[in-house]
PDB file of C-alpha atoms in Angstrom:
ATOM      1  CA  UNK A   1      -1.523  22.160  46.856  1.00  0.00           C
ATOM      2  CA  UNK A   2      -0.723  25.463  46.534  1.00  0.00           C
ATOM      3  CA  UNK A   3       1.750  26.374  49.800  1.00  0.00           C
ATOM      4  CA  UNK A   4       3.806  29.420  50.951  1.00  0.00           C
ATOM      5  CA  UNK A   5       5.151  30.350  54.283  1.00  0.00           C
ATOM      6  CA  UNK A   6       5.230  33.325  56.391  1.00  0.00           C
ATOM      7  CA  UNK A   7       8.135  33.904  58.683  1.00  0.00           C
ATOM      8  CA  UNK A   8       9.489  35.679  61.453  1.00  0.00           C
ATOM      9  CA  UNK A   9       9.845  36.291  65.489  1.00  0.00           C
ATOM     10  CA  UNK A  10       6.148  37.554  65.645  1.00  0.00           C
ATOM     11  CA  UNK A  11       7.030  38.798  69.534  1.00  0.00           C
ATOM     12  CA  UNK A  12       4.237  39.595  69.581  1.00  0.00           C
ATOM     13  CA  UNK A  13       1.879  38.764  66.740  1.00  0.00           C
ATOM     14  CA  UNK A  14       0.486  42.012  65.677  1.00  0.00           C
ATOM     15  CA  UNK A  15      -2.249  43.326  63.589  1.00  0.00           C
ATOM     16  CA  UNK A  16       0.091  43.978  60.426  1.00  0.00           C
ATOM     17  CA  UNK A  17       1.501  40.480  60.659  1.00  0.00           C
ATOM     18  CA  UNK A  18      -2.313  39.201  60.956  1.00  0.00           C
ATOM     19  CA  UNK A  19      -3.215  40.975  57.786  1.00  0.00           C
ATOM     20  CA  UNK A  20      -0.570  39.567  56.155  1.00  0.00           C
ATOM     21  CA  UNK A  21      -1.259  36.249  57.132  1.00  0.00           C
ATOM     22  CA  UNK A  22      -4.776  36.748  55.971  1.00  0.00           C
ATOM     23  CA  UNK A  23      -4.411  37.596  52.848  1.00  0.00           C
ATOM     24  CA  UNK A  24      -1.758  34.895  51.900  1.00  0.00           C
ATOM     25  CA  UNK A  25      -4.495  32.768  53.273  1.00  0.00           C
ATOM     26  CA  UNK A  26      -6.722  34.015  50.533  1.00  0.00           C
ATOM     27  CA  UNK A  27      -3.875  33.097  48.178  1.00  0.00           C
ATOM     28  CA  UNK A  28      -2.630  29.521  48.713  1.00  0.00           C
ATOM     29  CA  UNK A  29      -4.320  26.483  50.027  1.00  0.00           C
ATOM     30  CA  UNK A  30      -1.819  25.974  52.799  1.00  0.00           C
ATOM     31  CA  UNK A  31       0.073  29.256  54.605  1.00  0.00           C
ATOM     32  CA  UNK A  32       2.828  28.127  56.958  1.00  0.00           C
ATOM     33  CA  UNK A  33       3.749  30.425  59.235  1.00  0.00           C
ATOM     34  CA  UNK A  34       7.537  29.819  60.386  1.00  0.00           C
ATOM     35  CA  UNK A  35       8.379  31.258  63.687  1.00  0.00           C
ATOM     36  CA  UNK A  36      11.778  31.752  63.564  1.00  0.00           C
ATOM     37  CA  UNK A  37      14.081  30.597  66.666  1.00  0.00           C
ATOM     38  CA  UNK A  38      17.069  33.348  67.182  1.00  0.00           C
ATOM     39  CA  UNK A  39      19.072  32.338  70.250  1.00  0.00           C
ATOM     40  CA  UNK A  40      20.922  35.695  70.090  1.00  0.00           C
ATOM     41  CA  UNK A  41      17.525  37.405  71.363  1.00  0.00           C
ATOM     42  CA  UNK A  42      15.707  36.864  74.548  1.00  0.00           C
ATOM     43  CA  UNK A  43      12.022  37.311  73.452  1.00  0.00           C
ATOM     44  CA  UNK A  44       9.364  38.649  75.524  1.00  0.00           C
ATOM     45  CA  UNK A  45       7.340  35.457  74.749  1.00  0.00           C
ATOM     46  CA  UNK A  46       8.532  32.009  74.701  1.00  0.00           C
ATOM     47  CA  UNK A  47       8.404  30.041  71.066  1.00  0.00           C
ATOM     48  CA  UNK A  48       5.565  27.959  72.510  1.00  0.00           C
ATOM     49  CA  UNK A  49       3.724  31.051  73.708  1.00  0.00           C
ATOM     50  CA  UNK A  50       3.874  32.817  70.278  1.00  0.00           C
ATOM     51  CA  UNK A  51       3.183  29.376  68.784  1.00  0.00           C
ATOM     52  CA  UNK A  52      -0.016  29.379  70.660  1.00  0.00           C
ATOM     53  CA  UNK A  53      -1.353  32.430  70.161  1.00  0.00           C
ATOM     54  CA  UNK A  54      -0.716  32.486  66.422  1.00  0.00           C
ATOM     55  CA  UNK A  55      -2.743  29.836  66.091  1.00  0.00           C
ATOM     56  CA  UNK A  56      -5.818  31.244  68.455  1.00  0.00           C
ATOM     57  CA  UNK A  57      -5.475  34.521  66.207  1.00  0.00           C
ATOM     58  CA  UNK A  58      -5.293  32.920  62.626  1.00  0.00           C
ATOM     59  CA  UNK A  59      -7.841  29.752  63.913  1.00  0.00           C
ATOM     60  CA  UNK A  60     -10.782  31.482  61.495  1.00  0.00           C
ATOM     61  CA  UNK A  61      -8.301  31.094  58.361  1.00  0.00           C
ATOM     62  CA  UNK A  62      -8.831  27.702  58.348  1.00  0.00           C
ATOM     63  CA  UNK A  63      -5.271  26.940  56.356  1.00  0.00           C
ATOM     64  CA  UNK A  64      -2.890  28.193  58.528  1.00  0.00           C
ATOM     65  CA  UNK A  65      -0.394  26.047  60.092  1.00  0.00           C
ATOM     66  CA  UNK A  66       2.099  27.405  62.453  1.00  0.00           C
ATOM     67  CA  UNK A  67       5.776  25.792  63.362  1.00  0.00           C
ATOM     68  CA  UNK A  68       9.353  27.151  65.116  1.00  0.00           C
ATOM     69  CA  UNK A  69      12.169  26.597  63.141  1.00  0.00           C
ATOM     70  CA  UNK A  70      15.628  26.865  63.651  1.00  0.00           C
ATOM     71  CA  UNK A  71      18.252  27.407  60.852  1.00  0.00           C
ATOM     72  CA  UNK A  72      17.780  28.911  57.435  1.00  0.00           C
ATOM     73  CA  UNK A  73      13.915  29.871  56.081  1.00  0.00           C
ATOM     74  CA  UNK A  74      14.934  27.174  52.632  1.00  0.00           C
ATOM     75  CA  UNK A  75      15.525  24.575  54.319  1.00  0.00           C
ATOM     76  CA  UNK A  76      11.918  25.018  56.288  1.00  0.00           C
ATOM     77  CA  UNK A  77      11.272  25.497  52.602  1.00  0.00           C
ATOM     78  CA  UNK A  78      13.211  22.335  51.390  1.00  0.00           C
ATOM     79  CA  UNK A  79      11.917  20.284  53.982  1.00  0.00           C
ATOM     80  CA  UNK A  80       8.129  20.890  53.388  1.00  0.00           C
ATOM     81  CA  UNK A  81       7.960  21.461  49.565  1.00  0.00           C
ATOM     82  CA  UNK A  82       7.286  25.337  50.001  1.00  0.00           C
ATOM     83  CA  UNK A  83       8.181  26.731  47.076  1.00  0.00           C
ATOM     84  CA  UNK A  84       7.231  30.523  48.187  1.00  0.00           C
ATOM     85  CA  UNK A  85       7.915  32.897  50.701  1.00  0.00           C
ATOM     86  CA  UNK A  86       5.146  35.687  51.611  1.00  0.00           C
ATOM     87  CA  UNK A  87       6.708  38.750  53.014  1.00  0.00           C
ATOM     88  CA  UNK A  88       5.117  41.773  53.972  1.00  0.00           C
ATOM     89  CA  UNK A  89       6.675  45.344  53.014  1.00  0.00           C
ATOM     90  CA  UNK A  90       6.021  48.549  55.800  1.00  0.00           C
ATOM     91  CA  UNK A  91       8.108  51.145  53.481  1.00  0.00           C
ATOM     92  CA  UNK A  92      11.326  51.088  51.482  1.00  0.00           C
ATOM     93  CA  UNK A  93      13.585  50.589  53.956  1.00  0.00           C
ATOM     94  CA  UNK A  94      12.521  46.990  54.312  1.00  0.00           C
ATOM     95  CA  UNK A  95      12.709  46.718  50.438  1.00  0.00           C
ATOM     96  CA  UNK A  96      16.667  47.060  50.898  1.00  0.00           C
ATOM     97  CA  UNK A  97      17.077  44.034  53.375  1.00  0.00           C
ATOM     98  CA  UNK A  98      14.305  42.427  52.074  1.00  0.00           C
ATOM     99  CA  UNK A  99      15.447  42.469  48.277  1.00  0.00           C
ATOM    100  CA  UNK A 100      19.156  41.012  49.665  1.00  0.00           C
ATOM    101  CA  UNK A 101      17.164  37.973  51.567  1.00  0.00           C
ATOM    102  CA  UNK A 102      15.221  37.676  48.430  1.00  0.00           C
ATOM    103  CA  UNK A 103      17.800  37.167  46.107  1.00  0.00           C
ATOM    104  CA  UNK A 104      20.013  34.823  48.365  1.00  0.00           C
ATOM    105  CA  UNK A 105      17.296  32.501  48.988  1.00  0.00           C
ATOM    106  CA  UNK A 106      16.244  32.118  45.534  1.00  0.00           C
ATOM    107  CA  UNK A 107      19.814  31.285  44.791  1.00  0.00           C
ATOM    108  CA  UNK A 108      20.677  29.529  47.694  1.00  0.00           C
ATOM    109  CA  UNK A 109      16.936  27.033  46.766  1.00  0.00           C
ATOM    110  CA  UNK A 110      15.406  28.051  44.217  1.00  0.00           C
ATOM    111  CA  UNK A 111      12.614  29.554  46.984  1.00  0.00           C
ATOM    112  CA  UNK A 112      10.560  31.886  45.674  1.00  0.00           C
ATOM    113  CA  UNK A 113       9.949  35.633  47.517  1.00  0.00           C
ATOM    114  CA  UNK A 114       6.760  37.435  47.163  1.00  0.00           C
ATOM    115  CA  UNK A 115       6.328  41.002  48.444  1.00  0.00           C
ATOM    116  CA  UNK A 116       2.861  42.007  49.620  1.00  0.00           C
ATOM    117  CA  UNK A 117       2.751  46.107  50.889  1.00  0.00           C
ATOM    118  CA  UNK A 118       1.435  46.385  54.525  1.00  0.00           C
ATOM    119  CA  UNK A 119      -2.347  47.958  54.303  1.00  0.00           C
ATOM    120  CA  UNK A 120      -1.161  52.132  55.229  1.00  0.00           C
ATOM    121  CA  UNK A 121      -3.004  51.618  58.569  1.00  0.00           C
ATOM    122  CA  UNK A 122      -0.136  49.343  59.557  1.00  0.00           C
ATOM    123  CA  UNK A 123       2.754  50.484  57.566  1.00  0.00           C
ATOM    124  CA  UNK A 124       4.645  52.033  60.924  1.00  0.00           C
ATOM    125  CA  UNK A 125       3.865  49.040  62.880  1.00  0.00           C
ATOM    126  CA  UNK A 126       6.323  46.155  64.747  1.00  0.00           C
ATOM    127  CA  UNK A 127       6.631  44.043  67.498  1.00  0.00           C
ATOM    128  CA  UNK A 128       9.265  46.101  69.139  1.00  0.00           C
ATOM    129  CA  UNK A 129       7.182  49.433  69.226  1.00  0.00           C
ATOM    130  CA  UNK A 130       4.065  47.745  70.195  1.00  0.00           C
ATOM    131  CA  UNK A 131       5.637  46.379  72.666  1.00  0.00           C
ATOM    132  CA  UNK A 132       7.883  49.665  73.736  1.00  0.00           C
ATOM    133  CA  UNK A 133       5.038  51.628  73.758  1.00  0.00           C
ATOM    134  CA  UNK A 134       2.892  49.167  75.817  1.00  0.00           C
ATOM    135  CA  UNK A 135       5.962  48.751  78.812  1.00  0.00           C
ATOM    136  CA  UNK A 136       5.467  52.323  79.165  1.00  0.00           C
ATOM    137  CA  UNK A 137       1.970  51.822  79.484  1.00  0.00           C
ATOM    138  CA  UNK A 138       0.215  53.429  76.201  1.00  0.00           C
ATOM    139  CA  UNK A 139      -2.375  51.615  74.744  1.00  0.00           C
ATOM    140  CA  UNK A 140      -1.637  49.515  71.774  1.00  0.00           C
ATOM    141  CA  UNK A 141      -5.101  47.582  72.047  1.00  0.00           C
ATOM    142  CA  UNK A 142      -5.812  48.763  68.448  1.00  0.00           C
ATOM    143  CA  UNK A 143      -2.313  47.120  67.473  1.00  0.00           C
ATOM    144  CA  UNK A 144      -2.824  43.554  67.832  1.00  0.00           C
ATOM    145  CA  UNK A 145      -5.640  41.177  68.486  1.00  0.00           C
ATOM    146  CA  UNK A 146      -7.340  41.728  71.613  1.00  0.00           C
ATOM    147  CA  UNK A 147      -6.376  37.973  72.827  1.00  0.00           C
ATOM    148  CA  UNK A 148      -2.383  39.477  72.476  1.00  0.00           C
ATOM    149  CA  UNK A 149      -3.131  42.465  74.485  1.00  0.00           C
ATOM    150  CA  UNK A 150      -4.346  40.652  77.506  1.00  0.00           C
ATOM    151  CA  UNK A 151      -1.469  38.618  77.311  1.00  0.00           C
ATOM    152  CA  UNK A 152       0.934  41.422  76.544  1.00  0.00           C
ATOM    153  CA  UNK A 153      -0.335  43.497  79.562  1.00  0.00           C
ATOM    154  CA  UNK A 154       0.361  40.919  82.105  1.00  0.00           C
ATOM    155  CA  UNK A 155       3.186  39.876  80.747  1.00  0.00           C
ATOM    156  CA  UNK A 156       4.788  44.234  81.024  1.00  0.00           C
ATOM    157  CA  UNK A 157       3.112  43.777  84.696  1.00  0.00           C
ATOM    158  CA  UNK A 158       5.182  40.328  85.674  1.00  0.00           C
ATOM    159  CA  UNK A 159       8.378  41.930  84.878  1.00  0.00           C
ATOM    160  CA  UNK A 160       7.678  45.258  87.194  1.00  0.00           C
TER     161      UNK A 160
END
């Protein structure tokens, strides 16, 4: 079986990160995606939350399996016999950090990194705009699955 993962905070899941996702689907047999636990940041959503919605959004994939983890992205790797990481690239800024995480992991496991370009019609997108332009109340419904939205809206309204 032909397995990769893709990781990060995905608070919130947005469009880019689902196109990402999709086409690594297209790609390997199984696509973990890894949400990543950072106990430094307070996230909007809780793990579970994003956990859930990830898999309502990526449900018509069919080989998508989604996870929290905790610690370094090889030993997720290690752990499950992944031997490739699937990470999508918005411009060349993210090539510089990228490249470093890259090469560390392959030398750290032996984990693979493969770079797949963001289509152009998400190449400014993130979480963190999406969900800075939402609190002050623009519309980002084109930005993320319409399942997120609803979710994201209340969530903005809760914390007034």
């Amino acid at each position: 079986m032909r397995r990769a993962v893709c990781p990060g905070s995905f608070d919130p899941i947005t469009n880019g990160h689902l196109d990402i996702i999709e086409r690594a689907s297209r790609l390997y047999d199984v696509v973990h995606i890894a949400v990543l636990i950072n106990k430094s940041k307070q996230g909007l959503f809780s793990v579970e939350e994003r956990i859930q919605m990830i898999e309502e959004v990526s449900a018509p994939y069919g080989n998508v399996l989604v996870e929290s983890h905790h610690g370094l992205l090889v030993d997720y790797c290690r752990d499950r016999d992944i031997p490739a990481i699937v990470k999508g690239l918005r411009a060349v800024s993210d090539f510089d950090y990228e490249l470093q995480m890259a090469q560390m992991n392959i030398g750290l496991s032996g984990v693979e990194t493969l770079f797949v370009p963001t289509s152009p019609t998400y190449s400014f997108l993130s979480s963190s705009l999406v969900k800075e332009v939402a609190a002050y109340g623009g519309d980002v419904s084109h930005l993320v699955p319409e399942l997120v939205h609803r979710r994201l809206v209340a969530r903005i309204a809760e914390r007034r």
